[in-house]
């Protein structure tokens, strides 16, 4: 898995602070930017988070390149609807000798790994043979969820907070959790105040919404207080 933050709104935290201050000021937007120093920006962002007033967060966006993840992951990722995605097409790009993701549980089990790799090898052969007889858009029907893909994804900051809330949770599927953790580390480097409180609700809000499926981390955190 290779994840990069390839572009983002310049000075994202100042943009959020200026957008919030605009709601309560008669000053022109350029003047609002000039009035904001680093301390004021950090304070505005903190207060917005505490009040749950997150609409100003929607004014800044972050664009990621994501490579070497499985189709199983991409099916989950696009469920986060307030985002924009572009993905390598299996209809137009042939998957000759496709690479695939091996789950850790499979990799740690020699018998399972052997069977998994045998299946992948057979599917590669079958896919190649089908390409000789039918269009790629039809041959792709035999490709597995393990087949790797590449995406470009663009989120606004508010949507990212929601994404991190759900996908950094221990209950999230392992591959998309790894992706979310890497994305969170990247945005914290360029907007630490916006994302200082990002993460699963057990950490950020002291609540768990998983019910009987809870991993139990909240109770562990409560005992440490």
PDB file of C-alpha atoms in Angstrom:
ATOM      1  CA  UNK A   1       0.000   0.000   0.000  1.00  0.00           C
ATOM      2  CA  UNK A   2       1.396   3.375  -1.070  1.00  0.00           C
ATOM      3  CA  UNK A   3      -0.494   6.473   0.047  1.00  0.00           C
ATOM      4  CA  UNK A   4       0.508  10.055  -0.700  1.00  0.00           C
ATOM      5  CA  UNK A   5      -1.083  13.425  -0.016  1.00  0.00           C
ATOM      6  CA  UNK A   6      -0.518  14.931  -3.442  1.00  0.00           C
ATOM      7  CA  UNK A   7      -2.378  18.225  -3.011  1.00  0.00           C
ATOM      8  CA  UNK A   8      -4.402  20.209  -0.484  1.00  0.00           C
ATOM      9  CA  UNK A   9      -5.929  23.630   0.014  1.00  0.00           C
ATOM     10  CA  UNK A  10      -3.106  26.086   0.781  1.00  0.00           C
ATOM     11  CA  UNK A  11      -2.996  27.183   4.437  1.00  0.00           C
ATOM     12  CA  UNK A  12      -6.057  25.032   5.238  1.00  0.00           C
ATOM     13  CA  UNK A  13      -6.381  25.987   8.898  1.00  0.00           C
ATOM     14  CA  UNK A  14      -6.408  29.723   8.152  1.00  0.00           C
ATOM     15  CA  UNK A  15      -9.075  29.130   5.481  1.00  0.00           C
ATOM     16  CA  UNK A  16     -11.272  27.353   8.029  1.00  0.00           C
ATOM     17  CA  UNK A  17     -10.742  30.068  10.639  1.00  0.00           C
ATOM     18  CA  UNK A  18     -11.486  32.853   8.148  1.00  0.00           C
ATOM     19  CA  UNK A  19     -14.648  31.099   6.979  1.00  0.00           C
ATOM     20  CA  UNK A  20     -15.847  30.790  10.565  1.00  0.00           C
ATOM     21  CA  UNK A  21     -15.028  34.388  11.442  1.00  0.00           C
ATOM     22  CA  UNK A  22     -16.774  35.652   8.319  1.00  0.00           C
ATOM     23  CA  UNK A  23     -20.106  34.535   9.761  1.00  0.00           C
ATOM     24  CA  UNK A  24     -19.767  37.081  12.586  1.00  0.00           C
ATOM     25  CA  UNK A  25     -17.817  39.915  10.942  1.00  0.00           C
ATOM     26  CA  UNK A  26     -18.561  42.756   8.562  1.00  0.00           C
ATOM     27  CA  UNK A  27     -14.938  42.809   7.390  1.00  0.00           C
ATOM     28  CA  UNK A  28     -13.976  41.738   3.866  1.00  0.00           C
ATOM     29  CA  UNK A  29     -12.524  38.280   3.501  1.00  0.00           C
ATOM     30  CA  UNK A  30      -8.967  39.471   2.606  1.00  0.00           C
ATOM     31  CA  UNK A  31      -9.002  41.599   5.765  1.00  0.00           C
ATOM     32  CA  UNK A  32     -10.046  38.593   7.836  1.00  0.00           C
ATOM     33  CA  UNK A  33      -7.048  36.654   6.563  1.00  0.00           C
ATOM     34  CA  UNK A  34      -4.684  39.477   7.520  1.00  0.00           C
ATOM     35  CA  UNK A  35      -6.106  39.601  11.057  1.00  0.00           C
ATOM     36  CA  UNK A  36      -5.414  35.912  11.720  1.00  0.00           C
ATOM     37  CA  UNK A  37      -2.116  34.815  13.241  1.00  0.00           C
ATOM     38  CA  UNK A  38      -1.178  31.245  14.147  1.00  0.00           C
ATOM     39  CA  UNK A  39      -2.501  31.486  17.706  1.00  0.00           C
ATOM     40  CA  UNK A  40      -5.850  32.884  16.606  1.00  0.00           C
ATOM     41  CA  UNK A  41      -6.180  30.209  13.921  1.00  0.00           C
ATOM     42  CA  UNK A  42      -5.472  27.407  16.373  1.00  0.00           C
ATOM     43  CA  UNK A  43      -7.972  28.877  18.851  1.00  0.00           C
ATOM     44  CA  UNK A  44     -10.696  29.224  16.206  1.00  0.00           C
ATOM     45  CA  UNK A  45     -10.239  25.657  15.012  1.00  0.00           C
ATOM     46  CA  UNK A  46     -10.308  24.311  18.569  1.00  0.00           C
ATOM     47  CA  UNK A  47     -13.511  26.215  19.401  1.00  0.00           C
ATOM     48  CA  UNK A  48     -15.200  25.065  16.201  1.00  0.00           C
ATOM     49  CA  UNK A  49     -14.450  21.434  17.068  1.00  0.00           C
ATOM     50  CA  UNK A  50     -15.713  21.852  20.627  1.00  0.00           C
ATOM     51  CA  UNK A  51     -18.973  23.431  19.430  1.00  0.00           C
ATOM     52  CA  UNK A  52     -19.459  20.879  16.674  1.00  0.00           C
ATOM     53  CA  UNK A  53     -19.635  23.760  14.178  1.00  0.00           C
ATOM     54  CA  UNK A  54     -17.860  21.944  11.367  1.00  0.00           C
ATOM     55  CA  UNK A  55     -19.314  23.486   8.199  1.00  0.00           C
ATOM     56  CA  UNK A  56     -16.227  25.769   7.838  1.00  0.00           C
ATOM     57  CA  UNK A  57     -14.134  22.576   7.613  1.00  0.00           C
ATOM     58  CA  UNK A  58     -15.817  21.859   4.286  1.00  0.00           C
ATOM     59  CA  UNK A  59     -13.951  24.740   2.618  1.00  0.00           C
ATOM     60  CA  UNK A  60     -10.642  22.863   2.558  1.00  0.00           C
ATOM     61  CA  UNK A  61      -9.860  19.691   0.642  1.00  0.00           C
ATOM     62  CA  UNK A  62      -7.163  17.031   0.581  1.00  0.00           C
ATOM     63  CA  UNK A  63      -6.289  14.884  -2.417  1.00  0.00           C
ATOM     64  CA  UNK A  64      -4.667  11.473  -2.039  1.00  0.00           C
ATOM     65  CA  UNK A  65      -3.090   8.988  -4.403  1.00  0.00           C
ATOM     66  CA  UNK A  66      -3.677   5.412  -3.255  1.00  0.00           C
ATOM     67  CA  UNK A  67      -1.846   2.491  -4.867  1.00  0.00           C
ATOM     68  CA  UNK A  68      -1.516  -1.216  -4.167  1.00  0.00           C
ATOM     69  CA  UNK A  69      -4.800  -1.666  -2.327  1.00  0.00           C
ATOM     70  CA  UNK A  70      -7.352  -4.352  -3.070  1.00  0.00           C
ATOM     71  CA  UNK A  71     -10.663  -4.066  -4.830  1.00  0.00           C
ATOM     72  CA  UNK A  72     -12.164  -5.257  -1.533  1.00  0.00           C
ATOM     73  CA  UNK A  73     -10.876  -2.037   0.037  1.00  0.00           C
ATOM     74  CA  UNK A  74     -12.022   0.227  -2.791  1.00  0.00           C
ATOM     75  CA  UNK A  75     -15.586  -1.137  -2.517  1.00  0.00           C
ATOM     76  CA  UNK A  76     -15.588   0.025   1.116  1.00  0.00           C
ATOM     77  CA  UNK A  77     -13.886   3.346   0.430  1.00  0.00           C
ATOM     78  CA  UNK A  78     -16.448   4.592  -2.074  1.00  0.00           C
ATOM     79  CA  UNK A  79     -19.209   4.143   0.491  1.00  0.00           C
ATOM     80  CA  UNK A  80     -17.935   7.426   1.930  1.00  0.00           C
ATOM     81  CA  UNK A  81     -20.049   9.449  -0.461  1.00  0.00           C
ATOM     82  CA  UNK A  82     -18.973  13.013   0.298  1.00  0.00           C
ATOM     83  CA  UNK A  83     -15.729  12.595  -1.582  1.00  0.00           C
ATOM     84  CA  UNK A  84     -14.561  12.349  -5.186  1.00  0.00           C
ATOM     85  CA  UNK A  85     -12.903   9.252  -6.636  1.00  0.00           C
ATOM     86  CA  UNK A  86     -11.124   8.204  -9.801  1.00  0.00           C
ATOM     87  CA  UNK A  87     -10.081   4.560 -10.115  1.00  0.00           C
ATOM     88  CA  UNK A  88      -8.117   2.527 -12.609  1.00  0.00           C
ATOM     89  CA  UNK A  89     -10.637   0.789 -14.851  1.00  0.00           C
ATOM     90  CA  UNK A  90     -10.545  -2.965 -15.357  1.00  0.00           C
ATOM     91  CA  UNK A  91     -12.621  -2.386 -18.472  1.00  0.00           C
ATOM     92  CA  UNK A  92     -10.006  -0.302 -20.275  1.00  0.00           C
ATOM     93  CA  UNK A  93      -6.804  -1.399 -18.516  1.00  0.00           C
ATOM     94  CA  UNK A  94      -5.950  -5.072 -18.886  1.00  0.00           C
ATOM     95  CA  UNK A  95      -4.852  -6.828 -15.696  1.00  0.00           C
ATOM     96  CA  UNK A  96      -2.168  -9.017 -17.268  1.00  0.00           C
ATOM     97  CA  UNK A  97      -0.281 -10.746 -14.458  1.00  0.00           C
ATOM     98  CA  UNK A  98      -2.257  -8.773 -11.885  1.00  0.00           C
ATOM     99  CA  UNK A  99      -0.818  -8.192  -8.427  1.00  0.00           C
ATOM    100  CA  UNK A 100      -2.911  -9.070  -5.393  1.00  0.00           C
ATOM    101  CA  UNK A 101      -3.208  -8.323  -1.694  1.00  0.00           C
ATOM    102  CA  UNK A 102      -2.666 -11.201   0.735  1.00  0.00           C
ATOM    103  CA  UNK A 103      -4.503 -10.814   4.079  1.00  0.00           C
ATOM    104  CA  UNK A 104      -2.260 -11.176   7.164  1.00  0.00           C
ATOM    105  CA  UNK A 105      -4.269 -14.162   8.432  1.00  0.00           C
ATOM    106  CA  UNK A 106      -3.584 -15.947   5.148  1.00  0.00           C
ATOM    107  CA  UNK A 107       0.090 -14.983   5.071  1.00  0.00           C
ATOM    108  CA  UNK A 108       0.596 -16.348   8.591  1.00  0.00           C
ATOM    109  CA  UNK A 109      -0.945 -19.728   7.728  1.00  0.00           C
ATOM    110  CA  UNK A 110       1.297 -21.761   5.360  1.00  0.00           C
ATOM    111  CA  UNK A 111      -1.529 -24.039   4.239  1.00  0.00           C
ATOM    112  CA  UNK A 112      -3.904 -21.159   3.628  1.00  0.00           C
ATOM    113  CA  UNK A 113      -1.184 -19.162   1.841  1.00  0.00           C
ATOM    114  CA  UNK A 114      -0.436 -22.036  -0.521  1.00  0.00           C
ATOM    115  CA  UNK A 115      -4.107 -22.435  -1.399  1.00  0.00           C
ATOM    116  CA  UNK A 116      -4.561 -18.671  -1.790  1.00  0.00           C
ATOM    117  CA  UNK A 117      -1.605 -18.329  -4.160  1.00  0.00           C
ATOM    118  CA  UNK A 118      -2.762 -21.351  -6.150  1.00  0.00           C
ATOM    119  CA  UNK A 119      -6.179 -19.762  -6.646  1.00  0.00           C
ATOM    120  CA  UNK A 120      -4.602 -16.448  -7.693  1.00  0.00           C
ATOM    121  CA  UNK A 121      -2.352 -18.208 -10.176  1.00  0.00           C
ATOM    122  CA  UNK A 122      -5.246 -20.109 -11.692  1.00  0.00           C
ATOM    123  CA  UNK A 123      -7.346 -16.947 -11.992  1.00  0.00           C
ATOM    124  CA  UNK A 124      -4.480 -15.195 -13.734  1.00  0.00           C
ATOM    125  CA  UNK A 125      -4.297 -18.017 -16.274  1.00  0.00           C
ATOM    126  CA  UNK A 126      -8.060 -18.090 -16.749  1.00  0.00           C
ATOM    127  CA  UNK A 127      -8.205 -14.308 -17.163  1.00  0.00           C
ATOM    128  CA  UNK A 128      -5.435 -14.414 -19.761  1.00  0.00           C
ATOM    129  CA  UNK A 129      -7.179 -17.141 -21.719  1.00  0.00           C
ATOM    130  CA  UNK A 130     -10.467 -15.258 -21.630  1.00  0.00           C
ATOM    131  CA  UNK A 131      -8.761 -12.152 -23.012  1.00  0.00           C
ATOM    132  CA  UNK A 132      -7.976 -14.158 -26.138  1.00  0.00           C
ATOM    133  CA  UNK A 133     -11.669 -14.750 -26.714  1.00  0.00           C
ATOM    134  CA  UNK A 134     -13.715 -11.954 -25.146  1.00  0.00           C
ATOM    135  CA  UNK A 135     -13.326  -8.215 -24.435  1.00  0.00           C
ATOM    136  CA  UNK A 136     -11.447  -7.166 -21.306  1.00  0.00           C
ATOM    137  CA  UNK A 137     -14.680  -5.768 -19.869  1.00  0.00           C
ATOM    138  CA  UNK A 138     -16.060  -9.334 -19.824  1.00  0.00           C
ATOM    139  CA  UNK A 139     -12.866 -11.160 -18.905  1.00  0.00           C
ATOM    140  CA  UNK A 140     -12.622  -9.023 -15.766  1.00  0.00           C
ATOM    141  CA  UNK A 141     -15.558 -10.886 -14.245  1.00  0.00           C
ATOM    142  CA  UNK A 142     -13.155 -13.599 -13.062  1.00  0.00           C
ATOM    143  CA  UNK A 143     -10.813 -11.127 -11.352  1.00  0.00           C
ATOM    144  CA  UNK A 144     -10.773 -11.436  -7.534  1.00  0.00           C
ATOM    145  CA  UNK A 145     -11.363  -8.852  -4.827  1.00  0.00           C
ATOM    146  CA  UNK A 146      -7.696  -9.337  -3.920  1.00  0.00           C
ATOM    147  CA  UNK A 147      -6.638  -7.769  -7.245  1.00  0.00           C
ATOM    148  CA  UNK A 148      -4.828  -4.492  -6.609  1.00  0.00           C
ATOM    149  CA  UNK A 149      -6.052  -1.141  -7.848  1.00  0.00           C
ATOM    150  CA  UNK A 150      -5.082   2.532  -7.878  1.00  0.00           C
ATOM    151  CA  UNK A 151      -7.262   5.473  -6.921  1.00  0.00           C
ATOM    152  CA  UNK A 152      -7.252   9.216  -6.518  1.00  0.00           C
ATOM    153  CA  UNK A 153      -9.502  10.410  -3.698  1.00  0.00           C
ATOM    154  CA  UNK A 154     -10.434  13.947  -2.671  1.00  0.00           C
ATOM    155  CA  UNK A 155     -12.114  14.703   0.666  1.00  0.00           C
ATOM    156  CA  UNK A 156     -13.028  17.908   2.431  1.00  0.00           C
ATOM    157  CA  UNK A 157     -11.847  18.111   6.028  1.00  0.00           C
ATOM    158  CA  UNK A 158     -15.267  17.464   7.553  1.00  0.00           C
ATOM    159  CA  UNK A 159     -15.757  14.338   5.461  1.00  0.00           C
ATOM    160  CA  UNK A 160     -12.275  13.176   6.432  1.00  0.00           C
ATOM    161  CA  UNK A 161     -13.131  13.493  10.130  1.00  0.00           C
ATOM    162  CA  UNK A 162     -16.140  11.243   9.537  1.00  0.00           C
ATOM    163  CA  UNK A 163     -13.991   8.802   7.559  1.00  0.00           C
ATOM    164  CA  UNK A 164     -11.397   8.632  10.338  1.00  0.00           C
ATOM    165  CA  UNK A 165     -14.101   8.198  12.968  1.00  0.00           C
ATOM    166  CA  UNK A 166     -15.364   5.054  11.245  1.00  0.00           C
ATOM    167  CA  UNK A 167     -12.266   3.588   9.650  1.00  0.00           C
ATOM    168  CA  UNK A 168      -9.604   4.008  12.352  1.00  0.00           C
ATOM    169  CA  UNK A 169     -11.869   2.062  14.696  1.00  0.00           C
ATOM    170  CA  UNK A 170     -10.423  -1.337  15.589  1.00  0.00           C
ATOM    171  CA  UNK A 171     -13.679  -2.865  14.356  1.00  0.00           C
ATOM    172  CA  UNK A 172     -12.972  -1.584  10.836  1.00  0.00           C
ATOM    173  CA  UNK A 173     -11.654  -4.117   8.324  1.00  0.00           C
ATOM    174  CA  UNK A 174      -7.868  -4.338   8.621  1.00  0.00           C
ATOM    175  CA  UNK A 175      -6.884  -3.042   5.168  1.00  0.00           C
ATOM    176  CA  UNK A 176      -9.030   0.089   5.136  1.00  0.00           C
ATOM    177  CA  UNK A 177      -8.000   0.749   8.752  1.00  0.00           C
ATOM    178  CA  UNK A 178      -4.343   0.755   7.653  1.00  0.00           C
ATOM    179  CA  UNK A 179      -5.278   3.162   4.850  1.00  0.00           C
ATOM    180  CA  UNK A 180      -7.158   5.489   7.210  1.00  0.00           C
ATOM    181  CA  UNK A 181      -4.272   5.550   9.678  1.00  0.00           C
ATOM    182  CA  UNK A 182      -1.807   6.495   6.945  1.00  0.00           C
ATOM    183  CA  UNK A 183      -4.104   9.194   5.584  1.00  0.00           C
ATOM    184  CA  UNK A 184      -4.567  10.606   9.091  1.00  0.00           C
ATOM    185  CA  UNK A 185      -0.813  10.794   9.626  1.00  0.00           C
ATOM    186  CA  UNK A 186      -0.413  12.656   6.333  1.00  0.00           C
ATOM    187  CA  UNK A 187      -3.056  15.314   6.997  1.00  0.00           C
ATOM    188  CA  UNK A 188      -1.834  15.871  10.548  1.00  0.00           C
ATOM    189  CA  UNK A 189       1.496  16.978   9.092  1.00  0.00           C
ATOM    190  CA  UNK A 190      -0.109  19.841   7.147  1.00  0.00           C
ATOM    191  CA  UNK A 191      -3.131  20.624   9.349  1.00  0.00           C
ATOM    192  CA  UNK A 192      -2.388  19.456  12.912  1.00  0.00           C
ATOM    193  CA  UNK A 193      -5.089  21.583  14.530  1.00  0.00           C
ATOM    194  CA  UNK A 194      -7.820  20.389  12.174  1.00  0.00           C
ATOM    195  CA  UNK A 195      -7.046  16.735  12.839  1.00  0.00           C
ATOM    196  CA  UNK A 196      -5.619  16.683  16.370  1.00  0.00           C
ATOM    197  CA  UNK A 197      -8.894  15.202  17.650  1.00  0.00           C
ATOM    198  CA  UNK A 198      -9.503  12.875  14.688  1.00  0.00           C
ATOM    199  CA  UNK A 199      -9.923   9.161  15.235  1.00  0.00           C
ATOM    200  CA  UNK A 200     -12.352   6.595  16.634  1.00  0.00           C
ATOM    201  CA  UNK A 201     -15.086   7.892  18.932  1.00  0.00           C
ATOM    202  CA  UNK A 202     -13.793   5.912  21.914  1.00  0.00           C
ATOM    203  CA  UNK A 203     -10.740   8.191  21.880  1.00  0.00           C
ATOM    204  CA  UNK A 204     -12.194  11.456  20.591  1.00  0.00           C
ATOM    205  CA  UNK A 205     -15.584  11.431  22.359  1.00  0.00           C
ATOM    206  CA  UNK A 206     -15.309   8.804  25.077  1.00  0.00           C
ATOM    207  CA  UNK A 207     -18.150   6.757  23.572  1.00  0.00           C
ATOM    208  CA  UNK A 208     -18.438   3.546  21.565  1.00  0.00           C
ATOM    209  CA  UNK A 209     -21.292   3.020  19.114  1.00  0.00           C
ATOM    210  CA  UNK A 210     -20.464  -0.580  18.261  1.00  0.00           C
ATOM    211  CA  UNK A 211     -22.784  -2.004  20.923  1.00  0.00           C
ATOM    212  CA  UNK A 212     -22.260  -5.749  21.423  1.00  0.00           C
ATOM    213  CA  UNK A 213     -19.590  -5.645  18.702  1.00  0.00           C
ATOM    214  CA  UNK A 214     -17.371  -3.303  20.741  1.00  0.00           C
ATOM    215  CA  UNK A 215     -13.692  -4.234  20.843  1.00  0.00           C
ATOM    216  CA  UNK A 216     -13.529  -3.241  24.518  1.00  0.00           C
ATOM    217  CA  UNK A 217     -10.977  -0.458  24.088  1.00  0.00           C
ATOM    218  CA  UNK A 218     -13.277   2.145  25.652  1.00  0.00           C
ATOM    219  CA  UNK A 219     -13.362   0.222  28.945  1.00  0.00           C
ATOM    220  CA  UNK A 220      -9.575  -0.018  28.856  1.00  0.00           C
ATOM    221  CA  UNK A 221      -9.292   3.737  28.308  1.00  0.00           C
ATOM    222  CA  UNK A 222     -11.724   4.412  31.171  1.00  0.00           C
ATOM    223  CA  UNK A 223      -9.678   2.269  33.562  1.00  0.00           C
ATOM    224  CA  UNK A 224      -6.563   4.262  32.729  1.00  0.00           C
ATOM    225  CA  UNK A 225      -8.174   7.556  33.787  1.00  0.00           C
TER     226      UNK A 225
END
